[in-house]
PDB file of C-alpha atoms in Angstrom:
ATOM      1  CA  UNK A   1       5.202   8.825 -11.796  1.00  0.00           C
ATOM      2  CA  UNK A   2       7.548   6.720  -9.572  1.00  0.00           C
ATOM      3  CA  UNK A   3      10.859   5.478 -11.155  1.00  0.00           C
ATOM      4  CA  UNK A   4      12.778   3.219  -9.551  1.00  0.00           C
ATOM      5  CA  UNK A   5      16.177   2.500 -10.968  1.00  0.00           C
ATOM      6  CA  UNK A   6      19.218  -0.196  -9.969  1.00  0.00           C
ATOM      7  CA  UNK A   7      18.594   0.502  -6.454  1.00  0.00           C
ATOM      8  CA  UNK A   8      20.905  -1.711  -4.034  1.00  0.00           C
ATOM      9  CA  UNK A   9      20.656  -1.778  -0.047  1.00  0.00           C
ATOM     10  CA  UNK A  10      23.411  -2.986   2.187  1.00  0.00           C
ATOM     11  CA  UNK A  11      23.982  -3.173   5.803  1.00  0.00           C
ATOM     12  CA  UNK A  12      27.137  -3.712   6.416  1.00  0.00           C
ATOM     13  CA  UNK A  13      28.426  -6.941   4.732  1.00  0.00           C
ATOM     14  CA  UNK A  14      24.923  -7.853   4.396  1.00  0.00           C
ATOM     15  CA  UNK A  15      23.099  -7.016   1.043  1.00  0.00           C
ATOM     16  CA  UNK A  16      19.304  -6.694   1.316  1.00  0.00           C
ATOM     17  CA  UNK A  17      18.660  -5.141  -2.105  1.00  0.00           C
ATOM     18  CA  UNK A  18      21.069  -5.860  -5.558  1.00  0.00           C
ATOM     19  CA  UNK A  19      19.492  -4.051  -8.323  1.00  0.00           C
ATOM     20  CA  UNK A  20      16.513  -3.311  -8.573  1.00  0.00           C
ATOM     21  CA  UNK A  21      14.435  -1.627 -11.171  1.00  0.00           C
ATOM     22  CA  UNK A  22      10.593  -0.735 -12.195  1.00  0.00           C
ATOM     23  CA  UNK A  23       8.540   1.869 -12.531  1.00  0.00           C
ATOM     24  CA  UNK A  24       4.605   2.815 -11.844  1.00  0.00           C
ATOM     25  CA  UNK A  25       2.456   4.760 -13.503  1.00  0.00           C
ATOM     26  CA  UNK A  26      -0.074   8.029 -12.678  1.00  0.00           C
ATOM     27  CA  UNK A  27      -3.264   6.021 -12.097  1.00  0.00           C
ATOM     28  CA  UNK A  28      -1.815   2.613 -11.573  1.00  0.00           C
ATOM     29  CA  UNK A  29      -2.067   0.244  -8.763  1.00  0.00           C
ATOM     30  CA  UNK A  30       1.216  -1.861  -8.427  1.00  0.00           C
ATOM     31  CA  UNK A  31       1.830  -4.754  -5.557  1.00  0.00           C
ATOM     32  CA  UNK A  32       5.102  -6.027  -5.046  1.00  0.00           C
ATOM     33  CA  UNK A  33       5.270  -9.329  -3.643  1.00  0.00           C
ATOM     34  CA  UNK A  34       8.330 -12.038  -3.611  1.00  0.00           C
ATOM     35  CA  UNK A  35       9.602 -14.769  -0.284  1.00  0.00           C
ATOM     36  CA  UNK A  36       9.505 -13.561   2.892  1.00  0.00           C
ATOM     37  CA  UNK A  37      12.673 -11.939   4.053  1.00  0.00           C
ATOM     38  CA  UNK A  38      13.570 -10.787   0.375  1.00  0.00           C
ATOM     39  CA  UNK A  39      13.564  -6.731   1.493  1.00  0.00           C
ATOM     40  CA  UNK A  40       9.963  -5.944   0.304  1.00  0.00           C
ATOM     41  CA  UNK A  41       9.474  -3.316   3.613  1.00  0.00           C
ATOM     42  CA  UNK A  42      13.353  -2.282   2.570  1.00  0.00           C
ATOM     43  CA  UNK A  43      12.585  -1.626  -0.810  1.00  0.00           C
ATOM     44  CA  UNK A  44       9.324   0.560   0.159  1.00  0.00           C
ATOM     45  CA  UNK A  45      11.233   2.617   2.926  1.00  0.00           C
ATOM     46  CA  UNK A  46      13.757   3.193  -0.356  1.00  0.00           C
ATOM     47  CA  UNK A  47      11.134   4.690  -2.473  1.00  0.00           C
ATOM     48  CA  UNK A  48       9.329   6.389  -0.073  1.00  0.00           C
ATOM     49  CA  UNK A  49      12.795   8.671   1.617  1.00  0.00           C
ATOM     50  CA  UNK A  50      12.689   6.405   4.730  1.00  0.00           C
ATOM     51  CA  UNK A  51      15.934   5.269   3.561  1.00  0.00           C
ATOM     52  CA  UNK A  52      18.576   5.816   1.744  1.00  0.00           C
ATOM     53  CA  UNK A  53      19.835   3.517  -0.997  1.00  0.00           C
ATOM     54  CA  UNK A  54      23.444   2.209  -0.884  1.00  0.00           C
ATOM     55  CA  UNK A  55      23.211   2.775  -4.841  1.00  0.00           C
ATOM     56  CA  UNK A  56      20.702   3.671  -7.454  1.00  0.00           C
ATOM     57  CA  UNK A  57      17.896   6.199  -7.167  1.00  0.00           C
ATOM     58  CA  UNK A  58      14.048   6.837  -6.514  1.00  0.00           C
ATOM     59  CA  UNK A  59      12.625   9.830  -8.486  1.00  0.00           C
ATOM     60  CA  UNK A  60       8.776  10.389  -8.035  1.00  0.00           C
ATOM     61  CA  UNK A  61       7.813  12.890 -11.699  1.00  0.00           C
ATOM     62  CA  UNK A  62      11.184  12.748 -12.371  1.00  0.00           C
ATOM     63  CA  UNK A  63      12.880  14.405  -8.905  1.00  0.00           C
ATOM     64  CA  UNK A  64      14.923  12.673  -7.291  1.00  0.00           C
ATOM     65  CA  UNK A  65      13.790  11.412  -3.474  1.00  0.00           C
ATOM     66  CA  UNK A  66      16.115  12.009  -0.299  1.00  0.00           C
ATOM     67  CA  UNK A  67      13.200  12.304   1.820  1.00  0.00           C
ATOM     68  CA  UNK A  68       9.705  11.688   2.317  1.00  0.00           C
ATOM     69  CA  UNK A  69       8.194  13.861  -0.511  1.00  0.00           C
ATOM     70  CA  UNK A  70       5.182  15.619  -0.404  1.00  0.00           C
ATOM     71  CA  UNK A  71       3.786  14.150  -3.264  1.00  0.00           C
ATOM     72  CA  UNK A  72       3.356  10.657  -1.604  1.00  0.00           C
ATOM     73  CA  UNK A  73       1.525   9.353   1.614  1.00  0.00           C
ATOM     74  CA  UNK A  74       1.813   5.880   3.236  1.00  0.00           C
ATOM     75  CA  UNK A  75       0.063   3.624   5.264  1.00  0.00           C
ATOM     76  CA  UNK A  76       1.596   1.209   7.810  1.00  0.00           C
ATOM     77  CA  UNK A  77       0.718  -2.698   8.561  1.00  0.00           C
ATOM     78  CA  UNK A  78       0.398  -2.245  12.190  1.00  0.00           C
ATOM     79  CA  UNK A  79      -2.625   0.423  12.944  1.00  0.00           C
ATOM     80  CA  UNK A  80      -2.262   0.053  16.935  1.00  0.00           C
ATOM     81  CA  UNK A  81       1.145   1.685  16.668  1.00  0.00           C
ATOM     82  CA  UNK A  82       0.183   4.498  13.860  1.00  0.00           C
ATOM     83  CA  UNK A  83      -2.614   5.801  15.405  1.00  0.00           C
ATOM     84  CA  UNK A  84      -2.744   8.131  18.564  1.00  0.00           C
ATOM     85  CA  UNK A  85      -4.842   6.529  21.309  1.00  0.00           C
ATOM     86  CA  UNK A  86      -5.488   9.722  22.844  1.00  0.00           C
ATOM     87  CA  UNK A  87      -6.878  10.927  19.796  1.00  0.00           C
ATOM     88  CA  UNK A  88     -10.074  10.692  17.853  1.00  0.00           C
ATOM     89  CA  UNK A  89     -10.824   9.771  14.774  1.00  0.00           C
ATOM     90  CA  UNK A  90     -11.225  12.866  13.837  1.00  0.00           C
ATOM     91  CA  UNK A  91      -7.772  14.185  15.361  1.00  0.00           C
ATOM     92  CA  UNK A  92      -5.953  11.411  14.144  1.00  0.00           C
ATOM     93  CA  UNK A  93      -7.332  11.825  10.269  1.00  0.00           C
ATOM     94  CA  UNK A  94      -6.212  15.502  10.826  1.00  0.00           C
ATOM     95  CA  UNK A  95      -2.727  14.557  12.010  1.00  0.00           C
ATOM     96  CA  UNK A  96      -0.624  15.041   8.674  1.00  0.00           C
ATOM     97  CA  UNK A  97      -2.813  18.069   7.933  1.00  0.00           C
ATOM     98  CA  UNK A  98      -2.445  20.533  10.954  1.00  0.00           C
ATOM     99  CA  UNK A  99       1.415  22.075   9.413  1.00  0.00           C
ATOM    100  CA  UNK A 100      -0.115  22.531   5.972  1.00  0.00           C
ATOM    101  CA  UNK A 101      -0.614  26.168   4.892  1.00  0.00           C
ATOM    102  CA  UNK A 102      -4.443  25.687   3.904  1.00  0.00           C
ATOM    103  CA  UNK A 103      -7.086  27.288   5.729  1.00  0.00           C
ATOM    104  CA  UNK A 104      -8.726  25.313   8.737  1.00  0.00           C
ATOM    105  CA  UNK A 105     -11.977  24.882   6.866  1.00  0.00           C
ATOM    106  CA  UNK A 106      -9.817  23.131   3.791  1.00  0.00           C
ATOM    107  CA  UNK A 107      -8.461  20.398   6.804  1.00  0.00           C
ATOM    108  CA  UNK A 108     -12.349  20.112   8.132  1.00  0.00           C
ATOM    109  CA  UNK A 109     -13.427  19.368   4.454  1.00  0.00           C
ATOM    110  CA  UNK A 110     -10.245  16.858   3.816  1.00  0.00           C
ATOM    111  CA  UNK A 111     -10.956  15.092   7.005  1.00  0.00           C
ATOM    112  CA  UNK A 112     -14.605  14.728   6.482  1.00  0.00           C
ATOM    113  CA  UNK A 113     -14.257  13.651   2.769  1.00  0.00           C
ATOM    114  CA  UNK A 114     -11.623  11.483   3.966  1.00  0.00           C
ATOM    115  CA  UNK A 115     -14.234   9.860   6.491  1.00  0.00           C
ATOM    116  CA  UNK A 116     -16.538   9.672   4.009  1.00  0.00           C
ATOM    117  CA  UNK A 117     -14.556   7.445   1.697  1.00  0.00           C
ATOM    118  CA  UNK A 118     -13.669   4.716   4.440  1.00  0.00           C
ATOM    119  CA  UNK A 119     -17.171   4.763   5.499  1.00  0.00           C
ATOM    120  CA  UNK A 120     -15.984   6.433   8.836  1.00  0.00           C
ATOM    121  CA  UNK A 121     -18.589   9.485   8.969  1.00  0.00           C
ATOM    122  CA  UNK A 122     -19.982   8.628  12.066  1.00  0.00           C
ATOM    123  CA  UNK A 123     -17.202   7.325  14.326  1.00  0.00           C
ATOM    124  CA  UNK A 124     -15.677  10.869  14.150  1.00  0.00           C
ATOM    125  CA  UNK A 125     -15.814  11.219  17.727  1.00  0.00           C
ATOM    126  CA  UNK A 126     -14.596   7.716  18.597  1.00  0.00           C
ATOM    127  CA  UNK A 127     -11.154   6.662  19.989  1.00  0.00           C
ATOM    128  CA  UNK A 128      -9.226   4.139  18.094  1.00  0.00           C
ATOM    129  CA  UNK A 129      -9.384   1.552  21.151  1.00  0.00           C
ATOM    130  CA  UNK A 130     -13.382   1.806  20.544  1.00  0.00           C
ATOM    131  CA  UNK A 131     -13.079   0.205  17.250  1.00  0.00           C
ATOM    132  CA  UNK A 132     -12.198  -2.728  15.710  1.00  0.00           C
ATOM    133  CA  UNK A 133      -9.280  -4.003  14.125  1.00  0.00           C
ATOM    134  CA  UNK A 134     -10.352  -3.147  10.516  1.00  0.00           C
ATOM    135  CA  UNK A 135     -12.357   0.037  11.544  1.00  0.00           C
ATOM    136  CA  UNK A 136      -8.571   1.288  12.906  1.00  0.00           C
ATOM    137  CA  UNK A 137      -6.760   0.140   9.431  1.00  0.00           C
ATOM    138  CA  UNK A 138      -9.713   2.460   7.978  1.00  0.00           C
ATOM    139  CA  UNK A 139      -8.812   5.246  10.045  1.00  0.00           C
ATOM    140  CA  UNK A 140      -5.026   5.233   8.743  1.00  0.00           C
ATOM    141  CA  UNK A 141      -5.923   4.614   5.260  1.00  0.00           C
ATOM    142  CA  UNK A 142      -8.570   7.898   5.884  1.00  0.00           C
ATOM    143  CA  UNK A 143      -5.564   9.778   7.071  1.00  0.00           C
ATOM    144  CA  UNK A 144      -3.210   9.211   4.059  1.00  0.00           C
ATOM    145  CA  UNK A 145      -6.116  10.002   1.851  1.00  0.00           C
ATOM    146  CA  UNK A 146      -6.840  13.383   3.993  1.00  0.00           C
ATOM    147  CA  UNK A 147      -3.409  14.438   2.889  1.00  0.00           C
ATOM    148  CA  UNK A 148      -4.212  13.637  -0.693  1.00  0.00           C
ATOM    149  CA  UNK A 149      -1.003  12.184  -1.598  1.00  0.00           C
ATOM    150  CA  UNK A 150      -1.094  11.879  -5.532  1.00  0.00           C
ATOM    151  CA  UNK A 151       0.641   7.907  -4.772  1.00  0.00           C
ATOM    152  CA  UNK A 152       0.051   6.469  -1.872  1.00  0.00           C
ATOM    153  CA  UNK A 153       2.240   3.635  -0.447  1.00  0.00           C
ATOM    154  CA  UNK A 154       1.209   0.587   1.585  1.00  0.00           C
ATOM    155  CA  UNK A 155       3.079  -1.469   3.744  1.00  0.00           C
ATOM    156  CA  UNK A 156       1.633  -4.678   3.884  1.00  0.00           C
ATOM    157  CA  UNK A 157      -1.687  -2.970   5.314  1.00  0.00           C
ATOM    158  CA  UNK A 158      -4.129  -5.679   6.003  1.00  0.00           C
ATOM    159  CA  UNK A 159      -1.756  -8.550   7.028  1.00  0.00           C
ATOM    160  CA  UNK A 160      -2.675  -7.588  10.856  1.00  0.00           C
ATOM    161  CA  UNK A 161      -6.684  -8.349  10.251  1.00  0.00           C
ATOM    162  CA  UNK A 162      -8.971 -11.402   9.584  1.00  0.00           C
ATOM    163  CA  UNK A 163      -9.692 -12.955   6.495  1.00  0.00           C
ATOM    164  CA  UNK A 164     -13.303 -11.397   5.940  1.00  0.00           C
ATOM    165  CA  UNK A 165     -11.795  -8.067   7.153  1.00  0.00           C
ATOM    166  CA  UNK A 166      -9.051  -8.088   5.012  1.00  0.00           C
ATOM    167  CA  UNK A 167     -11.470  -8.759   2.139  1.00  0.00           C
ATOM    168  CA  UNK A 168     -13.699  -6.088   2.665  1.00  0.00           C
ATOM    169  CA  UNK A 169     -10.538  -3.592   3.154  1.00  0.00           C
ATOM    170  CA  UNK A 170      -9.455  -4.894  -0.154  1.00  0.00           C
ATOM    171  CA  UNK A 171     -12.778  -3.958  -1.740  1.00  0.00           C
ATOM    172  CA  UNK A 172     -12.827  -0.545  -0.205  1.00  0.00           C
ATOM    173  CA  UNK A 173      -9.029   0.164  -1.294  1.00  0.00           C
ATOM    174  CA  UNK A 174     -10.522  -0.485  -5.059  1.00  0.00           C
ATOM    175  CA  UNK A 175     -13.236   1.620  -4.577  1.00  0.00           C
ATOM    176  CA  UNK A 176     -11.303   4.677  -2.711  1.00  0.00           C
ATOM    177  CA  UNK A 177      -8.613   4.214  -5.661  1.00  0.00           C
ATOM    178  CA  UNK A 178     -11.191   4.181  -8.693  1.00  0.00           C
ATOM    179  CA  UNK A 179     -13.457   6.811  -7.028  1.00  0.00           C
ATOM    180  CA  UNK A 180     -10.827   9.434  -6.680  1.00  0.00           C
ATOM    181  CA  UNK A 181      -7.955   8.149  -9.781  1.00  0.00           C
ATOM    182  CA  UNK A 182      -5.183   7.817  -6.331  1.00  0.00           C
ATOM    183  CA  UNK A 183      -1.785   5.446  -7.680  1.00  0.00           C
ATOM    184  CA  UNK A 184      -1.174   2.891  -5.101  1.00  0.00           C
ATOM    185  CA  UNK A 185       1.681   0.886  -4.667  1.00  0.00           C
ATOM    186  CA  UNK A 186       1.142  -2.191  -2.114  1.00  0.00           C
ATOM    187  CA  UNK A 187       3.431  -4.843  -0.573  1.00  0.00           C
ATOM    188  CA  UNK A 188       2.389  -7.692  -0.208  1.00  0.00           C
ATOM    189  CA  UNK A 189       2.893 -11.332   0.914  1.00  0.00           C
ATOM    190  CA  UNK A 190      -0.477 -12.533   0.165  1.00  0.00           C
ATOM    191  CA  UNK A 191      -0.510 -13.763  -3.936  1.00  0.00           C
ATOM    192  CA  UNK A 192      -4.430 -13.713  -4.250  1.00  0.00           C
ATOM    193  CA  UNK A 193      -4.341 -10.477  -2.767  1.00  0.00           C
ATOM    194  CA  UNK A 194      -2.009  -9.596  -5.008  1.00  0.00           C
ATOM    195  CA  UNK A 195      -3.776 -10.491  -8.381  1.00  0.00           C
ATOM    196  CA  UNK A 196      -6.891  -9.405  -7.028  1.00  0.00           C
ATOM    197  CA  UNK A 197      -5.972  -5.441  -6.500  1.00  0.00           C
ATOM    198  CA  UNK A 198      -3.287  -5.068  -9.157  1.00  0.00           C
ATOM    199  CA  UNK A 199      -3.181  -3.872 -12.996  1.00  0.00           C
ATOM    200  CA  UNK A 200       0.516  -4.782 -12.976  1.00  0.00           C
ATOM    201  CA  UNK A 201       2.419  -7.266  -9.858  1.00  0.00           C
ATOM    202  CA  UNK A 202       6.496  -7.301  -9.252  1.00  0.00           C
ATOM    203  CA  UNK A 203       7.750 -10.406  -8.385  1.00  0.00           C
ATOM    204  CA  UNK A 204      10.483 -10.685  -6.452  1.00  0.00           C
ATOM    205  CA  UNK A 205      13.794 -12.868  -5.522  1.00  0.00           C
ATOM    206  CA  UNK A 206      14.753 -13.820  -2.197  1.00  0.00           C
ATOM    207  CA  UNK A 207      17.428 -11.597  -1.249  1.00  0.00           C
ATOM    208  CA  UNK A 208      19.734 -10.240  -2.358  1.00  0.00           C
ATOM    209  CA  UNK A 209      16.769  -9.323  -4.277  1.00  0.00           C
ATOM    210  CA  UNK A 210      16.328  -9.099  -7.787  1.00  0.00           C
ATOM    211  CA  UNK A 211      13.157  -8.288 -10.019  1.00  0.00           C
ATOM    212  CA  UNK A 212      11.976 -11.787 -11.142  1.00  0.00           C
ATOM    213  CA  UNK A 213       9.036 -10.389 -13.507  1.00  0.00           C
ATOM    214  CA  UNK A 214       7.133  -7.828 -13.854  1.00  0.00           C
ATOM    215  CA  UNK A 215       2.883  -9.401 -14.940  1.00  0.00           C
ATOM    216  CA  UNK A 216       0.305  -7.830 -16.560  1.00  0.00           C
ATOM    217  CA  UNK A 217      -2.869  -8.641 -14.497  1.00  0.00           C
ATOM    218  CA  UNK A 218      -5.682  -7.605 -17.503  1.00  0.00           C
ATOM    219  CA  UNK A 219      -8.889  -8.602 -14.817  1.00  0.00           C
ATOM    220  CA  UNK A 220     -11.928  -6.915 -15.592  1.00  0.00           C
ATOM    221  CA  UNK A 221     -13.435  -4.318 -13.451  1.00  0.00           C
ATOM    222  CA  UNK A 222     -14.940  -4.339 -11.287  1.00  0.00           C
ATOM    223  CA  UNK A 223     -13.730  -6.802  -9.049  1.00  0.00           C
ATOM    224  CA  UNK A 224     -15.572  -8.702  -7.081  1.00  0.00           C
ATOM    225  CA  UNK A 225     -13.992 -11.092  -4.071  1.00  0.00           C
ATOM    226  CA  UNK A 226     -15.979 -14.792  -5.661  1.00  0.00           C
ATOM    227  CA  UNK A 227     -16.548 -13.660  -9.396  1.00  0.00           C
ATOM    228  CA  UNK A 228     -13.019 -12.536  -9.568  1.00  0.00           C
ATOM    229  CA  UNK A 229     -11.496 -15.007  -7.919  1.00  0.00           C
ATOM    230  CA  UNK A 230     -13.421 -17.884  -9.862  1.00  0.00           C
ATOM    231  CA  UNK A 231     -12.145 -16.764 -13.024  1.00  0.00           C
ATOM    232  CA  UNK A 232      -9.970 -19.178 -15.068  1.00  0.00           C
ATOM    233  CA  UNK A 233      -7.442 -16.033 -15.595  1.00  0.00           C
ATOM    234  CA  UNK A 234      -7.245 -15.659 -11.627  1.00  0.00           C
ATOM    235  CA  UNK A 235      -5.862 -19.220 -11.366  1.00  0.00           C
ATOM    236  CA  UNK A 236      -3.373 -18.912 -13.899  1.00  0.00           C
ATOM    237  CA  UNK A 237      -2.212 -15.992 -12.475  1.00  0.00           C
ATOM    238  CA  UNK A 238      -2.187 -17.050  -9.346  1.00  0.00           C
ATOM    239  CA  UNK A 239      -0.408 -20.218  -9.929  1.00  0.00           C
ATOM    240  CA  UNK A 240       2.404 -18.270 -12.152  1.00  0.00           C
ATOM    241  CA  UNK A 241       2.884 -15.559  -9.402  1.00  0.00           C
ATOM    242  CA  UNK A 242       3.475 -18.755  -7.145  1.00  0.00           C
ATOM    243  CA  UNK A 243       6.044 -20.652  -9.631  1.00  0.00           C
ATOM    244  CA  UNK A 244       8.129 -17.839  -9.636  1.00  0.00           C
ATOM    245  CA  UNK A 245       8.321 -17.095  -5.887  1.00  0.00           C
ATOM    246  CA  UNK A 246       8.874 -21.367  -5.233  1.00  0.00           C
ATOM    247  CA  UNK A 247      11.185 -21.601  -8.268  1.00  0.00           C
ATOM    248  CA  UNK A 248      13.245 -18.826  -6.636  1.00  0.00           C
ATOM    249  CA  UNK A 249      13.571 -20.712  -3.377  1.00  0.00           C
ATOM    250  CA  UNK A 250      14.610 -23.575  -5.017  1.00  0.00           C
ATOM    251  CA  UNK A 251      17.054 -22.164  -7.428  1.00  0.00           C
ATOM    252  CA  UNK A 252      19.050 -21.081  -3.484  1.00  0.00           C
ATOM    253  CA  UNK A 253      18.401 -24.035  -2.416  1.00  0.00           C
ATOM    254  CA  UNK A 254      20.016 -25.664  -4.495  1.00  0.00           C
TER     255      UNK A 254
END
């Protein structure tokens, strides 16, 4: 579904991204993790038309992106500056929809499936500054999903929460994604986080960045946040996905 093929990024003498290359699949659900500073956010502005590349290309089923296509919808780390204060829940789920050519009962429907799926139904009517930090995350997630992207990018999207939030917004992710077959593509810094949602994780180098590996996850489903993470597979993975990010800073280092 989403190709993404020797793409390089450079800012002036500066180069953020050398050649990069991977692919995901319809149904899939990638992370992408590697050191901080290697050009993970660069890499997903790339592929989502944010950005242009300085070479290479992005194609989403097999056309090329320039700009943000229609067939993908993103959510952001920081919920305090994507959603409208002003707004309601229920305006700001219906943001992306109001300059689509469907009828206004198709939005209503979107919007209250949408709800539905985060486990929003009731807070329609609240304002974002009424709810916490994980019920605003669930809002923006709500909204990409309203706009039923067929992949749907996110940017680091529960680094901004606590721990027990950020678990139970990993849960829900799984269950949105399995319930309605969405592809999801997630940065990452977080390496459990990474092995716990993923079928397939891209490592990467520090920058100029490289891919290091590409792993094969192969947890059972369901996934559950202690079962899963007790697993003797979890800590292998785990500890690999690790090596390769610390043998990377040492290999500069040195």
């Amino acid at each position: 579904m989403l190709d993404i093929r020797n793409v390089s990024k450079s800012y002036g003498n500066i180069q953020a991204l050398k050649d990069v290359s991977f692919s995901v699949h319809a149904s899939e659900f990638v992370c992408v993790v590697g050191p901080s500073g290697c050009g993970k956010t660069t890499l997903l502005k790339c592929m989502s038309g944010l950005l242009a590349p300085t070479t290479g290309r992005v194609s989403i089923n097999g056309k090329p992106v320039s700009s943000p296509p229609p067939e993908m919808g993103m959510v952001f780390q920081d919920y305090r500056a994507s959603l409208y204060p002003w707004s309601n829940v229920q305006d700001n789920v219906m943001l992306p929809l109001r300059h689509m050519k469907i009828p206004k009962s198709e939005r209503e429907d979107r919007v209250t499936r949408a709800l539905k799926d985060v486990r929003l139904e009731g807070f329609r009517r609240h304002y974002p500054w009424q709810l916490s930090g994980g019920m605003q995350q669930r809002v923006a997630i709500a909204r990409a999903l309203a706009y039923q992207p067929q992949i749907l990018l996110m940017d680091e999207p529960f680094a901004s929460v606590d721990a027990q939030t950020r678990a139970e917004l990993e849960d829900l992710i799984l269950e949105v994604k399995h319930k309605i077959g969405k592809t999801v593509l997630l940065v990452t810094h977080d390496i459990d986080e990474s092995v716990y949602l993923s079928d397939r994780i891209v490592v990467l180098t520090r920058s100029p960045t490289l891919v290091r590996e590409i792993i094969s996850t192969n947890l059972p489903h369901p996934r559950h946040q202690i079962t899963t993470k007790e697993l003797p597979e979890f800590g292998h993975l785990r500890a690999h996905v690790y090596r390769l990010i610390n043998e990377t800073a040492h290999s500069l280092a040195a």
